[in-house]
Amino acid sequence: MIKKILHTLFLPCSEATLLMEKRNAQSISAKENRKLSLHIMICKWCKAYNEKLKMLDKLFEKTFSQKETEINESEIQDFKNKMIDKLNF
């Protein structure tokens, strides 16, 4: 009961998930970080979502750090041609 009240008063899940995404894209304020940390301690669903975000970020970071990030014109044209073929069935 207390968890539900704290959960609703301090930070709803919809706002918590937005803050998690914002934190991954840029920095959040100290106040937002405290509210988010408290929410994650209370809410098992948001805690699980936060862990999955961390895992995905690590996976993307590993994937993009291993590959060359520049894409040349021929790769772009190949991609366009494949998409056109798929759209035309």
PDB file of C-alpha atoms in Angstrom:
ATOM      1  CA  MET A   1       0.000   0.000   0.000  1.00  0.00           C
ATOM      2  CA  ILE A   2       2.760   2.459   0.959  1.00  0.00           C
ATOM      3  CA  LYS A   3       4.728   1.552  -2.156  1.00  0.00           C
ATOM      4  CA  LYS A   4       1.711   2.292  -4.344  1.00  0.00           C
ATOM      5  CA  ILE A   5       1.180   5.686  -2.711  1.00  0.00           C
ATOM      6  CA  LEU A   6       4.867   6.620  -3.031  1.00  0.00           C
ATOM      7  CA  HIS A   7       4.871   5.310  -6.570  1.00  0.00           C
ATOM      8  CA  THR A   8       1.958   7.521  -7.586  1.00  0.00           C
ATOM      9  CA  LEU A   9       2.949  10.644  -5.658  1.00  0.00           C
ATOM     10  CA  PHE A  10       6.611  10.841  -6.562  1.00  0.00           C
ATOM     11  CA  LEU A  11       6.862   9.546 -10.101  1.00  0.00           C
ATOM     12  CA  PRO A  12       4.443   7.519 -12.234  1.00  0.00           C
ATOM     13  CA  CYS A  13       5.814   4.757 -14.475  1.00  0.00           C
ATOM     14  CA  SER A  14       5.129   6.720 -17.650  1.00  0.00           C
ATOM     15  CA  GLU A  15       7.342   9.545 -16.432  1.00  0.00           C
ATOM     16  CA  ALA A  16       9.974   7.146 -15.084  1.00  0.00           C
ATOM     17  CA  THR A  17      10.423   5.429 -18.448  1.00  0.00           C
ATOM     18  CA  LEU A  18      10.757   8.796 -20.167  1.00  0.00           C
ATOM     19  CA  LEU A  19      13.443   9.804 -17.675  1.00  0.00           C
ATOM     20  CA  MET A  20      15.298   6.547 -18.280  1.00  0.00           C
ATOM     21  CA  GLU A  21      15.320   7.223 -22.009  1.00  0.00           C
ATOM     22  CA  LYS A  22      16.307  10.852 -21.449  1.00  0.00           C
ATOM     23  CA  ARG A  23      19.140   9.762 -19.143  1.00  0.00           C
ATOM     24  CA  ASN A  24      20.471   7.445 -21.858  1.00  0.00           C
ATOM     25  CA  ALA A  25      20.311  10.155 -24.528  1.00  0.00           C
ATOM     26  CA  GLN A  26      21.593  13.030 -22.398  1.00  0.00           C
ATOM     27  CA  SER A  27      21.974  13.948 -18.760  1.00  0.00           C
ATOM     28  CA  ILE A  28      19.145  14.522 -16.313  1.00  0.00           C
ATOM     29  CA  SER A  29      19.075  16.838 -13.318  1.00  0.00           C
ATOM     30  CA  ALA A  30      20.027  15.672  -9.832  1.00  0.00           C
ATOM     31  CA  LYS A  31      16.387  16.012  -8.728  1.00  0.00           C
ATOM     32  CA  GLU A  32      15.171  13.882 -11.654  1.00  0.00           C
ATOM     33  CA  ASN A  33      17.876  11.321 -10.927  1.00  0.00           C
ATOM     34  CA  ARG A  34      16.827  11.050  -7.255  1.00  0.00           C
ATOM     35  CA  LYS A  35      13.158  10.647  -8.175  1.00  0.00           C
ATOM     36  CA  LEU A  36      14.026   8.040 -10.785  1.00  0.00           C
ATOM     37  CA  SER A  37      16.283   6.101  -8.408  1.00  0.00           C
ATOM     38  CA  LEU A  38      13.549   6.044  -5.767  1.00  0.00           C
ATOM     39  CA  HIS A  39      10.992   4.906  -8.328  1.00  0.00           C
ATOM     40  CA  ILE A  40      13.258   2.119  -9.594  1.00  0.00           C
ATOM     41  CA  MET A  41      13.771   0.875  -6.023  1.00  0.00           C
ATOM     42  CA  ILE A  42      10.000   0.730  -5.503  1.00  0.00           C
ATOM     43  CA  CYS A  43       8.718  -0.464  -8.904  1.00  0.00           C
ATOM     44  CA  LYS A  44       9.780  -3.932 -10.057  1.00  0.00           C
ATOM     45  CA  TRP A  45       8.500  -3.311 -13.602  1.00  0.00           C
ATOM     46  CA  CYS A  46      10.536  -0.167 -14.102  1.00  0.00           C
ATOM     47  CA  LYS A  47      13.539  -1.827 -12.511  1.00  0.00           C
ATOM     48  CA  ALA A  48      13.297  -4.612 -15.110  1.00  0.00           C
ATOM     49  CA  TYR A  49      12.846  -2.038 -17.899  1.00  0.00           C
ATOM     50  CA  ASN A  50      15.926  -0.156 -16.677  1.00  0.00           C
ATOM     51  CA  GLU A  51      18.017  -3.337 -16.705  1.00  0.00           C
ATOM     52  CA  LYS A  52      16.893  -4.149 -20.250  1.00  0.00           C
ATOM     53  CA  LEU A  53      17.793  -0.626 -21.364  1.00  0.00           C
ATOM     54  CA  LYS A  54      21.270  -1.029 -19.901  1.00  0.00           C
ATOM     55  CA  MET A  55      21.688  -4.365 -21.657  1.00  0.00           C
ATOM     56  CA  LEU A  56      20.551  -2.926 -25.002  1.00  0.00           C
ATOM     57  CA  ASP A  57      22.846   0.074 -24.651  1.00  0.00           C
ATOM     58  CA  LYS A  58      25.825  -2.194 -24.023  1.00  0.00           C
ATOM     59  CA  LEU A  59      24.880  -4.352 -26.990  1.00  0.00           C
ATOM     60  CA  PHE A  60      24.511  -1.348 -29.318  1.00  0.00           C
ATOM     61  CA  GLU A  61      27.734   0.169 -28.059  1.00  0.00           C
ATOM     62  CA  LYS A  62      29.596  -3.084 -28.656  1.00  0.00           C
ATOM     63  CA  THR A  63      28.063  -3.531 -32.111  1.00  0.00           C
ATOM     64  CA  PHE A  64      28.766  -0.008 -33.309  1.00  0.00           C
ATOM     65  CA  SER A  65      32.255   0.160 -31.843  1.00  0.00           C
ATOM     66  CA  GLN A  66      33.256  -2.943 -33.809  1.00  0.00           C
ATOM     67  CA  LYS A  67      31.913  -1.781 -37.161  1.00  0.00           C
ATOM     68  CA  GLU A  68      32.991   1.052 -39.350  1.00  0.00           C
ATOM     69  CA  THR A  69      30.470   3.826 -38.828  1.00  0.00           C
ATOM     70  CA  GLU A  70      30.844   5.413 -42.270  1.00  0.00           C
ATOM     71  CA  ILE A  71      28.460   4.246 -44.945  1.00  0.00           C
ATOM     72  CA  ASN A  72      29.418   4.751 -48.550  1.00  0.00           C
ATOM     73  CA  GLU A  73      27.096   5.648 -51.426  1.00  0.00           C
ATOM     74  CA  SER A  74      27.058   2.141 -52.909  1.00  0.00           C
ATOM     75  CA  GLU A  75      25.797   0.686 -49.603  1.00  0.00           C
ATOM     76  CA  ILE A  76      23.035   3.294 -49.489  1.00  0.00           C
ATOM     77  CA  GLN A  77      22.032   2.548 -53.075  1.00  0.00           C
ATOM     78  CA  ASP A  78      22.044  -1.222 -52.401  1.00  0.00           C
ATOM     79  CA  PHE A  79      19.785  -0.672 -49.405  1.00  0.00           C
ATOM     80  CA  LYS A  80      17.399   1.472 -51.464  1.00  0.00           C
ATOM     81  CA  ASN A  81      17.265  -1.151 -54.211  1.00  0.00           C
ATOM     82  CA  LYS A  82      16.513  -3.934 -51.720  1.00  0.00           C
ATOM     83  CA  MET A  83      13.728  -1.866 -50.147  1.00  0.00           C
ATOM     84  CA  ILE A  84      12.200  -1.125 -53.547  1.00  0.00           C
ATOM     85  CA  ASP A  85      12.305  -4.826 -54.426  1.00  0.00           C
ATOM     86  CA  LYS A  86      10.615  -5.758 -51.166  1.00  0.00           C
ATOM     87  CA  LEU A  87       7.943  -3.091 -51.578  1.00  0.00           C
ATOM     88  CA  ASN A  88       7.183  -4.287 -55.101  1.00  0.00           C
ATOM     89  CA  PHE A  89       6.874  -7.883 -53.850  1.00  0.00           C
TER      90      PHE A  89
END
